[in-house]
XYZ file of C-alpha atoms in Angstrom:
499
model
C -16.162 -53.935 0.534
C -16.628 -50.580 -1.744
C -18.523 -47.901 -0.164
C -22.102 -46.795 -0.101
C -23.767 -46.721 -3.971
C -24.413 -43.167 -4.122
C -22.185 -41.905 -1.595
C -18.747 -39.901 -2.678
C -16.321 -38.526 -0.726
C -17.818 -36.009 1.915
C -17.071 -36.820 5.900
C -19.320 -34.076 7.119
C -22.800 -32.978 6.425
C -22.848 -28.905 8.151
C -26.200 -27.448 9.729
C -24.879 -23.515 10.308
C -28.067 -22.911 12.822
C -26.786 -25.729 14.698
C -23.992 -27.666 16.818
C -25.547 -30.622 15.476
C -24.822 -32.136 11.957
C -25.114 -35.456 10.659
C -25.318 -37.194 7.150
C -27.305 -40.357 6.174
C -27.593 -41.980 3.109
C -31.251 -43.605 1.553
C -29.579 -46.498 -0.017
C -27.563 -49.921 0.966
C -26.448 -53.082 -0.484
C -28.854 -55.807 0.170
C -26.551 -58.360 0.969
C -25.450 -58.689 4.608
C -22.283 -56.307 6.278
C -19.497 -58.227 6.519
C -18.245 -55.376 8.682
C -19.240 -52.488 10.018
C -20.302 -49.249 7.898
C -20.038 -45.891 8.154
C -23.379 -44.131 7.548
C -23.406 -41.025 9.544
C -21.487 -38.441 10.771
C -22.364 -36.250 14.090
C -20.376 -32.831 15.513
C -21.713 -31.853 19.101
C -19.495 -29.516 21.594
C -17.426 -30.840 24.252
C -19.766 -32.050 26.800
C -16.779 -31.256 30.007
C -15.636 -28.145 28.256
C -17.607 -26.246 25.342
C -15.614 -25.512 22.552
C -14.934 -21.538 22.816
C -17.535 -19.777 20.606
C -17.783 -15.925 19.369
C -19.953 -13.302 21.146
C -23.038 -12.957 19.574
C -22.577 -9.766 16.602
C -24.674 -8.726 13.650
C -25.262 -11.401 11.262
C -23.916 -8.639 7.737
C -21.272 -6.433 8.571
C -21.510 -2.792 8.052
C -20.331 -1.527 4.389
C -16.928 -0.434 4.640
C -16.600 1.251 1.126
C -13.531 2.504 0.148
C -12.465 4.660 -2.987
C -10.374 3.101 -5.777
C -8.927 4.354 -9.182
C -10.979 4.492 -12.002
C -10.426 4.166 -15.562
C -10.669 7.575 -17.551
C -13.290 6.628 -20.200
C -13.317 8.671 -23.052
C -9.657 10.218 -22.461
C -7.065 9.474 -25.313
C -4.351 6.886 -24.351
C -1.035 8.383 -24.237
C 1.511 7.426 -26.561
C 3.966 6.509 -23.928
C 3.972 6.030 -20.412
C 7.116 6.388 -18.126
C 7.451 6.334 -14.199
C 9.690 5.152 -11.824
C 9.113 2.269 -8.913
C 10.663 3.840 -5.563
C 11.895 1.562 -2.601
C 10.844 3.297 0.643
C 13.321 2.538 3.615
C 14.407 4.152 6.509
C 17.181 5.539 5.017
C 15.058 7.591 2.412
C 14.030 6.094 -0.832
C 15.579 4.594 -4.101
C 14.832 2.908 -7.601
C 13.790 -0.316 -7.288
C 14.880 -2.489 -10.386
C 13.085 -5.336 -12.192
C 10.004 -4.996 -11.002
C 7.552 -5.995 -13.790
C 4.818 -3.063 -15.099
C 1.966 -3.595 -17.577
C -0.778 -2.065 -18.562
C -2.505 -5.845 -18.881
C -1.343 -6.267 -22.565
C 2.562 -5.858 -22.522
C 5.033 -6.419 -19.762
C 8.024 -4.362 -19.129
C 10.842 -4.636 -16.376
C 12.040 -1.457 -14.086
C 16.127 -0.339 -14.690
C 18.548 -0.127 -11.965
C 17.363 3.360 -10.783
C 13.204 1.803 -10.763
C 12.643 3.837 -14.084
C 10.014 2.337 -17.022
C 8.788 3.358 -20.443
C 6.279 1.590 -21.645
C 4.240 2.125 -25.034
C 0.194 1.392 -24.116
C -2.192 -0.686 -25.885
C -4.819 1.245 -27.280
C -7.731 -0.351 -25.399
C -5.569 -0.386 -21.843
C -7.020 1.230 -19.086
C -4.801 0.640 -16.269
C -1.118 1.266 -15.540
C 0.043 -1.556 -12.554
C 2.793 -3.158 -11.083
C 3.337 -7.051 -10.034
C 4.211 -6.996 -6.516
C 7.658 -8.347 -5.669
C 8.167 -10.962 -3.655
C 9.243 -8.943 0.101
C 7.536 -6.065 -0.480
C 4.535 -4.284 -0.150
C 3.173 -1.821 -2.205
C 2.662 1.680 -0.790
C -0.888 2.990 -1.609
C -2.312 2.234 -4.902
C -0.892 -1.261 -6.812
C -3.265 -0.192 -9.949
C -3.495 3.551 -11.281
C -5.437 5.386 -13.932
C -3.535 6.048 -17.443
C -1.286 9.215 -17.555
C 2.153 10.058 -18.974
C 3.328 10.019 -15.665
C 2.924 7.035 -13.251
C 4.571 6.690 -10.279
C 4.550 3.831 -7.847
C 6.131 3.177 -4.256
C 7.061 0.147 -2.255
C 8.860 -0.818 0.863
C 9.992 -3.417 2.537
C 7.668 -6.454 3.962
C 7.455 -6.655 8.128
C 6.597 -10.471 7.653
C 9.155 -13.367 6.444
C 7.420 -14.823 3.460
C 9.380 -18.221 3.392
C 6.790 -19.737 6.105
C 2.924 -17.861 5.656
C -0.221 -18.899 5.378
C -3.315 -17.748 2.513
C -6.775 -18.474 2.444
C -8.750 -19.548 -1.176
C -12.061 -18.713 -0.908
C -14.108 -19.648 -4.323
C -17.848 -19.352 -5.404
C -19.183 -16.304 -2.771
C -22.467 -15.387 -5.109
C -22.525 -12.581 -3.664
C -26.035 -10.669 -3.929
C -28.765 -8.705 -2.342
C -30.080 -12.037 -0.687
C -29.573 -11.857 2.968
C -27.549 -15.438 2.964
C -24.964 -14.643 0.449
C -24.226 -11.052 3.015
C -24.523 -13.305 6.169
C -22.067 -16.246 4.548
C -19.248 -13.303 3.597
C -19.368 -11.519 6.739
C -18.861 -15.070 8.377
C -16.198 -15.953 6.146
C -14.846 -12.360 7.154
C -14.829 -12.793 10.610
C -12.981 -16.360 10.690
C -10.339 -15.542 8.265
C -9.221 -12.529 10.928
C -9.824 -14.646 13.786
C -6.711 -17.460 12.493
C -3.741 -17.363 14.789
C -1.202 -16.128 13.190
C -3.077 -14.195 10.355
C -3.535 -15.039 6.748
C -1.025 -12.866 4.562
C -3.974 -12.878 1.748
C -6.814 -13.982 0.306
C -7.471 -15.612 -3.106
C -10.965 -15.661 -4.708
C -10.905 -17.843 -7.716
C -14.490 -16.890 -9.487
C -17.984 -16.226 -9.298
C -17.942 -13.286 -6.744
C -21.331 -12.047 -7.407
C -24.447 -13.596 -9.470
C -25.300 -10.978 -11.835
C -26.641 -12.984 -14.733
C -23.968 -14.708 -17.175
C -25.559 -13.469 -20.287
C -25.212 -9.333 -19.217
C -28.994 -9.138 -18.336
C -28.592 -7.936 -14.998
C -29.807 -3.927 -14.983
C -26.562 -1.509 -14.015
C -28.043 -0.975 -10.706
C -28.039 -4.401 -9.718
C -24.192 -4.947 -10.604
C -23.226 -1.676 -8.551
C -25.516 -3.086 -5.463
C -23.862 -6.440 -5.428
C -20.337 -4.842 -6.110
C -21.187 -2.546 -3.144
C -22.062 -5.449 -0.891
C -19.045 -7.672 -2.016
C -16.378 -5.495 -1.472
C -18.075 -3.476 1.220
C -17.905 -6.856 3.474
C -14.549 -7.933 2.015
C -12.871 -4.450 2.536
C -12.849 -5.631 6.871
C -10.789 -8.092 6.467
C -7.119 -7.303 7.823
C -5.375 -9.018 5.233
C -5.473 -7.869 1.285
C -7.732 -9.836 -1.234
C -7.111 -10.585 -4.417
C -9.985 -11.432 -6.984
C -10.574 -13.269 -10.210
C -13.004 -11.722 -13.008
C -15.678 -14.067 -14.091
C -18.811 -14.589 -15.863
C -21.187 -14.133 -12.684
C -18.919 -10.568 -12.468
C -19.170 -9.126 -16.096
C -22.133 -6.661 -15.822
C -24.389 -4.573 -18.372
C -22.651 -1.477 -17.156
C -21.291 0.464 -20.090
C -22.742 -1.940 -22.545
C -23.188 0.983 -25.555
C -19.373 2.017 -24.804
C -17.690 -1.957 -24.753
C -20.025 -3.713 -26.994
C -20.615 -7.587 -27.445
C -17.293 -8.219 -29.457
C -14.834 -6.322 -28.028
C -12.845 -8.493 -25.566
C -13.660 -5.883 -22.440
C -17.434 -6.454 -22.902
C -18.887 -6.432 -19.461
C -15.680 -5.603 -17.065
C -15.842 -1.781 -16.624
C -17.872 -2.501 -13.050
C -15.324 -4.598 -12.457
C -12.427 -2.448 -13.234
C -14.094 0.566 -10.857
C -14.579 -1.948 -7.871
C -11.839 -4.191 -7.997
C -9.205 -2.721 -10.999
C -7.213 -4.544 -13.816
C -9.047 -8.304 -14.298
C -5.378 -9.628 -15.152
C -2.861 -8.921 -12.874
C 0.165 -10.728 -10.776
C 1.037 -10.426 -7.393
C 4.689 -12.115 -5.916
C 4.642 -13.857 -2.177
C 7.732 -15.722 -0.818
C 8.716 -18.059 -4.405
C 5.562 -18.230 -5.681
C 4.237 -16.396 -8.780
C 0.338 -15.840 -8.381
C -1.367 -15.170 -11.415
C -5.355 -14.116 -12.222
C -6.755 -15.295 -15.710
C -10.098 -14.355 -16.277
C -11.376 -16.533 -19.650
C -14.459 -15.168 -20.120
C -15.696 -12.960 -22.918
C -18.855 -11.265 -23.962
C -17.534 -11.932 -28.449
C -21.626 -12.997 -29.343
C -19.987 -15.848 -30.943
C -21.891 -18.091 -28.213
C -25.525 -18.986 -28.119
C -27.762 -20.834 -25.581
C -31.261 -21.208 -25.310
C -33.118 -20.928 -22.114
C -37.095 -20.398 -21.626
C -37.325 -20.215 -25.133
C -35.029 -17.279 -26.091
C -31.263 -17.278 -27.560
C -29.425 -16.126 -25.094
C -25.596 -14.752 -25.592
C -23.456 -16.244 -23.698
C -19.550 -15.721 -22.726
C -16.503 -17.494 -24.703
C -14.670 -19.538 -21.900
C -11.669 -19.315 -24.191
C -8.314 -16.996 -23.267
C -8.195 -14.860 -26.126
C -4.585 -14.316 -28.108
C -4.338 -10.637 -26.778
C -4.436 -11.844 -23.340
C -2.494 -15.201 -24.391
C 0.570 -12.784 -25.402
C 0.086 -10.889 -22.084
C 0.244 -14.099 -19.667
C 3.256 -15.596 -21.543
C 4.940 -12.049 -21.024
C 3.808 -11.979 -17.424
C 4.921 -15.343 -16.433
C 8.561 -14.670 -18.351
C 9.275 -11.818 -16.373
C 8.600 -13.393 -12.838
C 11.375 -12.941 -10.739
C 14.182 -15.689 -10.685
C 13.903 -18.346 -8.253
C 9.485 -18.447 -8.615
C 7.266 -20.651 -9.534
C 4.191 -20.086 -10.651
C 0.151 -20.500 -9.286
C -2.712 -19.666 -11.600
C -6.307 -18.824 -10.452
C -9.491 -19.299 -12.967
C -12.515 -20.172 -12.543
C -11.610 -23.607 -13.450
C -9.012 -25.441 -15.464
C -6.985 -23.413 -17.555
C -6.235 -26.612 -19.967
C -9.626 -26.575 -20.887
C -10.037 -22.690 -21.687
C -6.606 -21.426 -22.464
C -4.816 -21.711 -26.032
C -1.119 -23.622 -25.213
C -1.491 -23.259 -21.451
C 0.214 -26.628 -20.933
C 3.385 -25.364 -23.326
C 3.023 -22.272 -21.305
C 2.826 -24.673 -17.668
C 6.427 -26.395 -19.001
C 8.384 -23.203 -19.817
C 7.473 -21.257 -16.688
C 6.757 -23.802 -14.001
C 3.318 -23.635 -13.288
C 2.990 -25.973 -10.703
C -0.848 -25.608 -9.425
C -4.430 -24.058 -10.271
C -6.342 -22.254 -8.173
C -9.759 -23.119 -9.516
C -13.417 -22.761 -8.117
C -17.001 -23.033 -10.444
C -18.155 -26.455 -9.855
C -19.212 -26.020 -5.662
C -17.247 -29.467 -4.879
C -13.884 -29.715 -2.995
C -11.415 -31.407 -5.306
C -8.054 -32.182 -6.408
C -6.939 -33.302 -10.297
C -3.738 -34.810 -10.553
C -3.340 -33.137 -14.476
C -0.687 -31.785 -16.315
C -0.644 -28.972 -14.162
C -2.890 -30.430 -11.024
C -5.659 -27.960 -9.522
C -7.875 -27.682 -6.677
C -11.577 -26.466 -6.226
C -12.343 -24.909 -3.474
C -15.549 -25.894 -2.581
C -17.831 -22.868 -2.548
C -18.453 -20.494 0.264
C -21.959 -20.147 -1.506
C -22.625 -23.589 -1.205
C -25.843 -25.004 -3.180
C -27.335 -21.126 -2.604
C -29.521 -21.784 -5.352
C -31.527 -24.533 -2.812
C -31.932 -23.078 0.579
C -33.268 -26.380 1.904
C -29.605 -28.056 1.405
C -28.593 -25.669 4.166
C -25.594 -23.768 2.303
C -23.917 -27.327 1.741
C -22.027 -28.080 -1.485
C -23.375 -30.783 -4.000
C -20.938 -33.211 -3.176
C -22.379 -32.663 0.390
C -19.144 -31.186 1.884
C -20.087 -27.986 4.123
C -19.978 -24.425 2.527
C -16.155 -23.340 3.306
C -12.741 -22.551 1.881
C -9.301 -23.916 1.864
C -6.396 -23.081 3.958
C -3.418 -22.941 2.985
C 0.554 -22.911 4.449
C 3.610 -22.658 2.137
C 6.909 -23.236 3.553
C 9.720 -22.429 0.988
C 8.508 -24.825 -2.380
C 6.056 -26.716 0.209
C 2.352 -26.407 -0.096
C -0.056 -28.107 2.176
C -3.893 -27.013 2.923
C -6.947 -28.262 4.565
C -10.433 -27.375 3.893
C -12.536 -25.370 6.695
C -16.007 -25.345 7.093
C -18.053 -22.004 7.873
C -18.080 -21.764 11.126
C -17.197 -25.310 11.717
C -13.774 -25.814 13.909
C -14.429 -29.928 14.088
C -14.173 -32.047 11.355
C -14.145 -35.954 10.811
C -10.978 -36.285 8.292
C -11.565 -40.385 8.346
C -12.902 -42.572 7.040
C -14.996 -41.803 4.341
C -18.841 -41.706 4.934
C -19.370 -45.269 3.203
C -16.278 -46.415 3.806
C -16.226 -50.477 4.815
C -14.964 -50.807 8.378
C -12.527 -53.820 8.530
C -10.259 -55.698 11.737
C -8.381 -52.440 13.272
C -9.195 -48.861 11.882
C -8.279 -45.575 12.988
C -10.894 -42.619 12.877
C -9.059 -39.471 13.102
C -10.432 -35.888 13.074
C -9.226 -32.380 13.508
C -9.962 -29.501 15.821
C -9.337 -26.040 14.303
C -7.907 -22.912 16.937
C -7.363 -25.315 19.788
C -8.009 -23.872 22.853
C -6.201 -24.812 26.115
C -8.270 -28.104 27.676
C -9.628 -28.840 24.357
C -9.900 -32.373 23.585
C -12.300 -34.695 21.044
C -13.886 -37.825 22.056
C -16.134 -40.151 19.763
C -18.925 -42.413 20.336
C -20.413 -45.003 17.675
C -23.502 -45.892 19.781
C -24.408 -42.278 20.550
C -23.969 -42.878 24.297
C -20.717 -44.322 25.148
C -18.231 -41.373 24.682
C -14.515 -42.252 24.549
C -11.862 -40.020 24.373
C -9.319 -39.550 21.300
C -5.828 -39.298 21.645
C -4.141 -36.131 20.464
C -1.579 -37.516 17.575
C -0.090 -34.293 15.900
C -0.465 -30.364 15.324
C -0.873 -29.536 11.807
C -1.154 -25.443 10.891
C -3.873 -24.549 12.795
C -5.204 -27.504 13.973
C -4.926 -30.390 16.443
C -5.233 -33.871 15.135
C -6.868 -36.464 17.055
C -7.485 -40.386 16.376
C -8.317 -43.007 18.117
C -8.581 -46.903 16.896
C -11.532 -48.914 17.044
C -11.355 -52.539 16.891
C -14.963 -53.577 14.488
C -14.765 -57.070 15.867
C -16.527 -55.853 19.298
C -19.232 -53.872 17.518
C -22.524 -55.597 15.318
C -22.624 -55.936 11.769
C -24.457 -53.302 10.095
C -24.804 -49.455 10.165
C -22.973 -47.460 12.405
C -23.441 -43.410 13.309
C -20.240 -42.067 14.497
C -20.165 -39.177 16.014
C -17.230 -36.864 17.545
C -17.711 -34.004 19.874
């Protein structure tokens, strides 16, 4: 038997004011169960033990604002730029070759003493490095334009062939109270995991400012302030793709509809360059940001044309990715993050995928959690937003999945992940809400931060509570099952619940 009409793939349905959640559906097949049927879904705490839970503290962190570098409008662009990468050590401090420099149109790689020259594009306003893979940059990764630029970095604490990263996708980030409560959540979980998160991903739509540049200045600089305000406590760095809810009216008269850095300068003062690399372990990470303000793209809403951004990777910033990906450091592989798939928005991205082993997307935009098996596969994160455009849905996602993010652990060329619910540690990983139950079948379901004398148990009557049996310990987690034999229980609708 096929599932529920109607009914995808979500497991959980997520109230945040409450322990509580369930799902239901409104719609059946008519003809009788030949087995039993999943329908609902419950989380309650441990009735012996309650699962731990954090002291009460304020629902929006405090603004932690820090200062960044900030392009020098209206100052020529030097002819040349030279510099010199430094390794910091204990022993004092030498050139650091091949690490990769740019200034986000042309790549360059350091000599044996650390030492660059580089010739700027005209319309550059950054000079940065791509962090190599063991070390940490010292200070600033991104710096203003000058004839001199220096950078330092040392040597990593952390092993990098076994570490863990959060994507986080979709914050909307606003003056609306949710979208500052939902971050600061996010926030306090991600430096709650034991052991900590090296990083942070965010794959698009950071803010909401309006995709057609009509949000005021003000509002941009507000929501900015708020974003990275929140995002500046967590212990780990974060690294942030440009998108169309991110471009802003600011500096609208100086970068003009048609030039291809329409809308980023708030951007660039918040956050810096809006393509960029960073190295971890063997992985290449790399941030694409396809959307540009060209008024080559119309749309009419309430009556009004309406310009719109081209979700197309333009050839200037083609050049630059096919530069940045060919000077990634032997032994990578490469991980893109978008908005969304990069087959659909960037010129030869799959020719691009073959040469320099792209191997997964990073991708966020559509609210669902999801996984393409393409060319080059990607994953959506769900959204930590949720459906914030319909506070009735309670923050969840449209394919009714809680708001979250993904987890993930790399180990060497491995990559594995789970998806985490705000402020949800239990989840039911199976079956499928719909899902026919047949003969024998195994529910299983996972219990995030285990705590010692932690358990799950499950009931499918709502009063009879049996306990689950502990069957492995994934990162983070402890997964439970337990098998249920359907022949014992009626035909018809069953609400399974696990606490």
């Amino acid at each position: 038997m096929t599932g529920l009409p109607g009914v995808s793939r979500p497991e959980t349905f997520f109230f945040q004011a409450s322990d509580m959640f369930t799902l239901s559906c409104s719609s059946i097949r008519a003809d009788r169960l030949a087995s039993a049927v999943v329908l609902a879904l419950a989380l309650m705490t441990c009735g012996e033990k309650t699962l731990a839970e954090p002291p009460p503290v304020p629902d929006v962190l405090k603004l932690l604002p820090r200062e960044t570098p900030k392009p020098r409008y209206g100052v020529p662009v030097p002819k040349r730029i030279s510099g010199r990468v430094a390794r910091k050590s204990d022993g004092g401090s030498a050139g650091m070759a091949n690490v990769s420099v740019t200034d986000g149109y042309s790549v360059v790689k350091t000599d044996r003493q650390g030492r660059f020259s580089i010739v700027p594009d005209p319309n550059a306003v950054f000079l940065y490095l791509t962090r190599p893979s063991g070390h940490d940059v010292v200070g600033d990764w991104y710096k203003p334009l000058s004839a001199e630029v220096d950078f330092v970095v040392q040597p990593a604490e952390a092993d990098e062939n076994d570490f863990t990263f959060i994507h986080v996708t979709d914050t909307h980030v606003s003056r609306n109270r949710r979208s500052l409560v939902g971050l600061s959540r996010f926030v306090r979980e991600a430096n709650a995991l034991s052991p900590a998160p090296r990083f942070v991903v965010n794959s698009g739509d950071l803010l909401d400012l309006n995709k057609a540049l009509l949000s005021k200045p003000a509002s941009g600089h507000a929501d900015f302030r708020n974003y990275v305000g929140i995002m500046n406590h967590l212990k780990m760095p974060h690294y942030n793709v440009a998108g169309d809810h991110t471009d802003s009216s600011y500096r609208l008269e100086q970068f003009p509809r048609g030039d291809h850095r329409c809308g980023k300068a708030l951007y660039w003062e918040y956050l810096g360059p809006h393509f960029f690399s960073f190295e971890y372990g063997k992985i290449h990470f790399v941030s694409v940001d396809f959307g540009y303000h060209l008024g080559q793209r119309k749309i009419r809403v309430n009556g009004k044309n309406l310009d719109y951004p081209t979700n197309r990777v333009q050839p200037i910033h083609v050049k630059w990715l096919r530069q940045d990906m060919g000077h990634r450091s032997r032994g990578t592989f490469v991980v893109t993050a978008a908005e969304a798939d990069l087959e659909n928005h960037c010129p030869d991205f799959l020719a691009m995928a073959r040469q320099h082993d792209v191997r997964m997307q990073l991708v966020g935009d559509i609210h669902v959690l999801a996984h393409k098996k393409r060319s080059v596969p990607y994953r959506a994160g769900g959204a930590l937003a949720g459906c914030w455009w319909n506070p009735r849905t309670n923050q969840l996602c449209p394919d009714l999945m809680p708001q979250g993010y993904l987890v993930y652990r790399v180990r060497g060329e491995k990559i594995e992940q789970f998806y985490k619910g705000l402020g949800q540690r239990v989840a039911i990983v199976s079956h499928r809400v719909g899902a026919a139950w047949q003969g024998q079948v195994e529910i299983r379901a996972h219990l995030v931060q285990p705590q010692k004398g932690e358990r799950l148990e499950y009931s499918i009557n709502g009063e009879d509570w049996l306990k689950m049996r502990e069957a492995s310990r994934p990162f983070y987690r402890a997964m439970f099952a337990a098998t249920v034999d359907t022949t014992s229980v009626p035909d018809g609708l069953l609400n399974l619940k696990v606490r």
